[in-house]
Amino acid sequence: MGGGPPQAEYADGGGRQAVRRAVRPSLAASTLRLAEGMLAILLAGGIAPRAAAWGIDALTLYVNAYTWELPLLSRSGDEWAAGREEVLRRFAQFPDAFPQTKRYAAELASGAEHERFDFTIGLILDGLTRR
């Protein structure tokens, strides 16, 4: 790479090949910018560098899975989508080999809108601050 700031080299195309060689080939520039921003936010929040770097993986995987699953849960008339009462009914029919699932069915089926998402993001961030 040249002697200028990395951002300038990347912006004019000179650093693109270096970036492609440095990361997985399928990692798009937009994904790299997102990871850079997440890393900056985590580091600014006092997260240790290694925990921040690994935290990006956990956060990205969770957010991607959540956004992929969300439309599946909200489709009406889809055999995959079931209301809370239907889920509770199905849990109640589980065999006795799953006593915890049957006992805590209400907790397993609880949570409105983004409550579970907010909980999990908070859980990940809280865990990162302890590393």
Coordinates of N, CA and C in Angstrom, one line a residue:
M1 N 0.8 -1.2 0.0 CA 0.0 0.0 0.0 C 0.9 1.2 0.0
G2 N 0.3 2.3 -0.4 CA 1.1 3.6 -0.5 C 1.2 4.2 0.8
G3 N 1.7 5.5 0.8 CA 2.0 6.2 2.0 C 0.9 7.0 2.6
G4 N -0.2 7.1 1.9 CA -1.4 7.9 2.4 C -2.2 7.1 3.5
P5 N -3.2 7.8 4.0 CA -4.0 7.1 5.0 C -4.8 6.0 4.3
P6 N -5.0 4.9 5.1 CA -5.7 3.7 4.5 C -7.0 4.1 3.8
Q7 N -7.8 5.0 4.4 CA -9.1 5.4 3.9 C -8.9 5.9 2.5
A8 N -7.9 6.8 2.2 CA -7.7 7.4 0.9 C -7.3 6.3 -0.1
E9 N -6.5 5.4 0.3 CA -6.1 4.3 -0.6 C -7.3 3.4 -1.0
Y10 N -8.1 3.1 0.0 CA -9.3 2.3 -0.2 C -10.3 3.1 -1.1
A11 N -10.5 4.3 -0.9 CA -11.5 5.1 -1.6 C -11.1 5.2 -3.1
D12 N -9.8 5.3 -3.4 CA -9.4 5.5 -4.8 C -9.2 4.1 -5.5
G13 N -9.5 3.0 -4.8 CA -9.4 1.7 -5.4 C -8.0 1.1 -5.2
G14 N -7.0 1.8 -4.7 CA -5.7 1.2 -4.6 C -5.6 0.2 -3.5
G15 N -6.5 0.3 -2.4 CA -6.5 -0.6 -1.3 C -7.4 -1.8 -1.5
R16 N -8.3 -1.7 -2.5 CA -9.3 -2.8 -2.6 C -8.6 -4.2 -2.7
Q17 N -7.6 -4.3 -3.5 CA -7.0 -5.7 -3.6 C -6.4 -6.1 -2.3
A18 N -5.8 -5.2 -1.6 CA -5.2 -5.5 -0.3 C -6.3 -6.0 0.7
V19 N -7.4 -5.3 0.7 CA -8.5 -5.7 1.5 C -9.0 -7.1 1.2
R20 N -9.2 -7.3 -0.1 CA -9.6 -8.7 -0.6 C -8.7 -9.8 -0.2
R21 N -7.4 -9.5 -0.2 CA -6.4 -10.5 0.2 C -6.4 -10.7 1.7
A22 N -6.7 -9.6 2.4 CA -6.6 -9.7 3.9 C -7.8 -10.3 4.6
V23 N -9.0 -10.4 3.9 CA -10.2 -10.9 4.5 C -10.7 -12.0 3.6
R24 N -11.8 -12.7 4.1 CA -12.4 -13.7 3.3 C -12.8 -13.1 1.9
P25 N -12.7 -13.8 0.8 CA -13.0 -13.3 -0.5 C -14.5 -12.8 -0.6
S26 N -15.4 -13.5 0.2 CA -16.8 -13.2 0.0 C -17.2 -11.9 0.9
L27 N -16.3 -11.4 1.6 CA -16.6 -10.2 2.5 C -16.7 -9.0 1.6
A28 N -17.9 -8.5 1.5 CA -18.1 -7.3 0.6 C -17.6 -6.0 1.4
A29 N -17.3 -5.0 0.6 CA -16.9 -3.7 1.2 C -17.9 -3.2 2.2
S30 N -19.2 -3.3 1.9 CA -20.2 -2.8 2.8 C -20.1 -3.6 4.2
T31 N -19.9 -4.9 4.1 CA -19.8 -5.7 5.3 C -18.5 -5.2 6.1
L32 N -17.5 -4.9 5.4 CA -16.2 -4.5 6.1 C -16.5 -3.1 6.8
R33 N -17.2 -2.2 6.1 CA -17.5 -1.0 6.7 C -18.4 -1.1 8.0
L34 N -19.3 -2.1 7.9 CA -20.2 -2.4 9.0 C -19.4 -2.9 10.2
A35 N -18.5 -3.8 9.9 CA -17.6 -4.4 10.9 C -16.7 -3.3 11.5
E36 N -16.2 -2.4 10.7 CA -15.3 -1.3 11.2 C -16.1 -0.5 12.1
G37 N -17.4 -0.1 11.8 CA -18.2 0.7 12.7 C -18.5 0.0 14.0
M38 N -18.8 -1.3 13.9 CA -19.1 -2.0 15.1 C -17.9 -2.1 16.0
L39 N -16.8 -2.4 15.4 CA -15.5 -2.4 16.2 C -15.3 -1.1 16.9
A40 N -15.4 0.0 16.1 CA -15.2 1.3 16.7 C -16.2 1.6 17.9
I41 N -17.4 1.2 17.7 CA -18.4 1.4 18.8 C -18.1 0.6 20.0
L42 N -17.7 -0.7 19.8 CA -17.4 -1.5 21.0 C -16.2 -1.1 21.7
L43 N -15.1 -0.7 20.9 CA -13.9 -0.2 21.5 C -14.2 1.1 22.3
A44 N -15.0 2.0 21.7 CA -15.3 3.3 22.4 C -16.1 3.0 23.7
G45 N -16.8 1.9 23.7 CA -17.6 1.6 24.9 C -16.8 0.9 26.0
G46 N -15.5 0.8 25.7 CA -14.6 0.2 26.7 C -14.4 -1.3 26.6
I47 N -14.9 -1.9 25.6 CA -14.7 -3.3 25.4 C -13.3 -3.6 25.0
A48 N -12.7 -4.6 25.6 CA -11.3 -5.0 25.2 C -11.2 -5.4 23.8
P49 N -10.1 -5.1 23.1 CA -10.0 -5.3 21.7 C -10.3 -6.7 21.2
R50 N -9.8 -7.8 21.9 CA -10.1 -9.1 21.5 C -11.6 -9.4 21.6
A51 N -12.2 -9.0 22.8 CA -13.6 -9.3 23.0 C -14.4 -8.5 22.0
A52 N -14.0 -7.3 21.6 CA -14.7 -6.5 20.6 C -14.7 -7.2 19.3
A53 N -13.5 -7.7 18.9 CA -13.3 -8.4 17.6 C -14.2 -9.6 17.6
W54 N -14.2 -10.4 18.6 CA -15.0 -11.6 18.6 C -16.5 -11.3 18.8
G55 N -16.8 -10.2 19.5 CA -18.1 -9.8 19.7 C -18.8 -9.4 18.4
I56 N -18.1 -8.9 17.5 CA -18.6 -8.5 16.2 C -19.2 -9.8 15.5
D57 N -18.5 -10.9 15.7 CA -19.0 -12.2 15.1 C -20.4 -12.6 15.8
A58 N -20.4 -12.5 17.1 CA -21.7 -12.9 17.8 C -22.8 -12.0 17.4
L59 N -22.5 -10.7 17.5 CA -23.6 -9.7 17.1 C -24.1 -9.9 15.7
T60 N -23.2 -10.0 14.8 CA -23.5 -10.1 13.4 C -24.3 -11.4 13.1
L61 N -23.9 -12.5 13.7 CA -24.6 -13.8 13.5 C -26.0 -13.7 14.1
Y62 N -26.1 -13.1 15.3 CA -27.5 -13.0 15.9 C -28.4 -12.1 15.1
V63 N -27.9 -10.9 14.8 CA -28.7 -10.0 14.0 C -29.2 -10.6 12.7
N64 N -28.2 -11.2 12.0 CA -28.6 -11.9 10.7 C -29.6 -12.9 10.9
A65 N -29.5 -13.8 11.9 CA -30.4 -14.9 12.1 C -31.8 -14.3 12.5
Y66 N -31.8 -13.2 13.3 CA -33.1 -12.6 13.7 C -33.8 -12.0 12.5
T67 N -33.1 -11.3 11.7 CA -33.7 -10.6 10.6 C -34.1 -11.6 9.5
W68 N -33.5 -12.8 9.5 CA -33.9 -13.8 8.5 C -35.1 -14.5 9.0
E69 N -35.2 -14.7 10.4 CA -36.4 -15.4 10.9 C -37.6 -14.5 11.1
L70 N -37.5 -13.3 11.3 CA -38.6 -12.4 11.5 C -39.7 -12.5 10.5
P71 N -39.4 -12.4 9.2 CA -40.5 -12.5 8.2 C -41.2 -13.9 8.3
L72 N -40.5 -14.9 8.7 CA -41.1 -16.3 8.8 C -42.2 -16.3 9.9
L73 N -41.9 -15.6 11.0 CA -42.8 -15.6 12.1 C -44.0 -14.7 11.9
S74 N -43.9 -13.7 11.0 CA -45.0 -12.8 10.9 C -45.9 -13.1 9.7
R75 N -45.6 -14.1 8.9 CA -46.5 -14.4 7.8 C -47.8 -15.0 8.2
S76 N -48.9 -14.5 7.7 CA -50.2 -15.1 8.1 C -50.5 -16.3 7.1
G77 N -51.1 -17.3 7.6 CA -51.5 -18.4 6.8 C -50.3 -19.3 6.5
D78 N -49.2 -19.1 7.1 CA -48.0 -20.0 6.8 C -48.0 -21.1 7.9
E79 N -47.8 -22.3 7.4 CA -47.8 -23.4 8.4 C -46.7 -23.3 9.4
W80 N -45.6 -22.5 9.1 CA -44.6 -22.3 10.1 C -44.9 -21.4 11.2
A81 N -45.8 -20.4 10.9 CA -46.2 -19.4 11.9 C -47.4 -20.0 12.7
A82 N -47.2 -19.8 14.0 CA -48.3 -20.2 15.0 C -48.4 -19.2 16.0
G83 N -49.6 -19.0 16.5 CA -49.9 -18.0 17.5 C -49.4 -18.6 18.9
R84 N -49.3 -17.7 19.9 CA -48.8 -18.1 21.2 C -49.7 -19.2 21.8
E85 N -51.0 -19.1 21.6 CA -51.9 -20.2 22.2 C -51.6 -21.5 21.5
E86 N -51.4 -21.5 20.2 CA -51.1 -22.7 19.5 C -49.7 -23.3 20.0
V87 N -48.8 -22.5 20.2 CA -47.5 -22.9 20.6 C -47.6 -23.6 22.0
L88 N -48.4 -22.9 22.9 CA -48.6 -23.5 24.2 C -49.3 -24.8 24.2
R89 N -50.3 -24.9 23.3 CA -51.0 -26.2 23.1 C -50.1 -27.3 22.7
R90 N -49.2 -27.0 21.7 CA -48.2 -28.0 21.2 C -47.2 -28.4 22.3
F91 N -46.8 -27.4 23.1 CA -45.8 -27.8 24.2 C -46.5 -28.7 25.2
A92 N -47.8 -28.5 25.5 CA -48.5 -29.3 26.4 C -48.6 -30.7 25.9
Q93 N -48.6 -30.9 24.6 CA -48.7 -32.3 24.1 C -47.3 -33.0 24.0
F94 N -46.2 -32.4 24.4 CA -44.9 -33.0 24.4 C -44.9 -34.2 25.3
P95 N -44.2 -35.2 25.0 CA -44.1 -36.4 25.9 C -43.4 -35.9 27.3
D96 N -43.6 -36.8 28.3 CA -43.0 -36.5 29.6 C -41.5 -36.5 29.6
A97 N -40.8 -36.9 28.5 CA -39.4 -36.8 28.4 C -38.9 -35.4 28.4
F98 N -39.8 -34.4 28.2 CA -39.4 -33.0 28.2 C -40.1 -32.2 29.3
P99 N -39.9 -32.6 30.5 CA -40.6 -31.9 31.6 C -40.3 -30.4 31.8
Q100 N -39.1 -30.0 31.5 CA -38.8 -28.6 31.7 C -39.5 -27.7 30.6
T101 N -39.5 -28.3 29.4 CA -40.2 -27.6 28.3 C -41.7 -27.4 28.6
K102 N -42.3 -28.5 29.1 CA -43.7 -28.5 29.4 C -44.0 -27.5 30.5
R103 N -43.2 -27.6 31.6 CA -43.4 -26.8 32.8 C -43.2 -25.3 32.5
Y104 N -42.2 -24.9 31.6 CA -41.9 -23.5 31.4 C -42.4 -23.1 30.0
A105 N -43.4 -23.7 29.5 CA -43.9 -23.4 28.1 C -44.3 -21.9 28.0
A106 N -44.9 -21.4 29.1 CA -45.3 -20.0 29.0 C -44.1 -19.0 28.9
E107 N -43.0 -19.4 29.6 CA -41.8 -18.5 29.5 C -41.2 -18.7 28.1
L108 N -41.2 -19.9 27.6 CA -40.6 -20.2 26.3 C -41.3 -19.5 25.2
A109 N -42.6 -19.3 25.4 CA -43.5 -18.7 24.3 C -43.7 -17.2 24.6
S110 N -43.1 -16.6 25.6 CA -43.3 -15.3 26.0 C -42.4 -14.3 25.2
G111 N -42.8 -13.0 25.3 CA -42.0 -12.0 24.7 C -42.8 -11.4 23.5
A112 N -42.9 -10.1 23.6 CA -43.6 -9.3 22.6 C -42.7 -8.6 21.7
E113 N -43.0 -8.6 20.4 CA -42.2 -7.8 19.4 C -40.7 -8.0 19.6
H114 N -40.0 -7.0 20.0 CA -38.5 -7.1 20.0 C -37.9 -7.4 21.4
E115 N -38.7 -7.8 22.4 CA -38.2 -8.1 23.7 C -37.1 -9.1 23.7
R116 N -37.3 -10.2 23.0 CA -36.2 -11.2 23.0 C -35.0 -10.7 22.3
F117 N -35.2 -9.9 21.2 CA -34.0 -9.3 20.5 C -33.2 -8.4 21.4
D118 N -34.0 -7.5 22.1 CA -33.3 -6.5 23.0 C -32.6 -7.3 24.2
F119 N -33.2 -8.3 24.7 CA -32.7 -9.1 25.7 C -31.3 -9.7 25.3
T120 N -31.3 -10.3 24.1 CA -30.1 -11.0 23.6 C -29.0 -10.1 23.3
I121 N -29.3 -9.0 22.7 CA -28.3 -8.0 22.4 C -27.7 -7.5 23.7
G122 N -28.5 -7.2 24.7 CA -28.1 -6.8 26.0 C -27.2 -7.9 26.7
L123 N -27.6 -9.1 26.5 CA -26.8 -10.2 27.1 C -25.4 -10.3 26.5
I124 N -25.4 -10.2 25.1 CA -24.1 -10.2 24.4 C -23.2 -9.1 24.9
L125 N -23.8 -7.8 24.9 CA -23.0 -6.7 25.3 C -22.5 -6.7 26.7
D126 N -23.4 -7.2 27.6 CA -23.0 -7.3 29.0 C -21.9 -8.3 29.2
G127 N -22.0 -9.4 28.4 CA -20.9 -10.4 28.5 C -19.6 -9.9 27.9
L128 N -19.6 -9.1 26.9 CA -18.4 -8.5 26.4 C -17.7 -7.6 27.3
T129 N -18.5 -6.9 28.2 CA -17.9 -5.9 29.1 C -17.2 -6.7 30.2
R130 N -17.5 -8.0 30.4 CA -16.8 -8.8 31.5 C -15.6 -9.5 31.0
R131 N -15.2 -9.4 29.7 CA -14.1 -10.0 29.1 C -12.8 -9.2 29.3

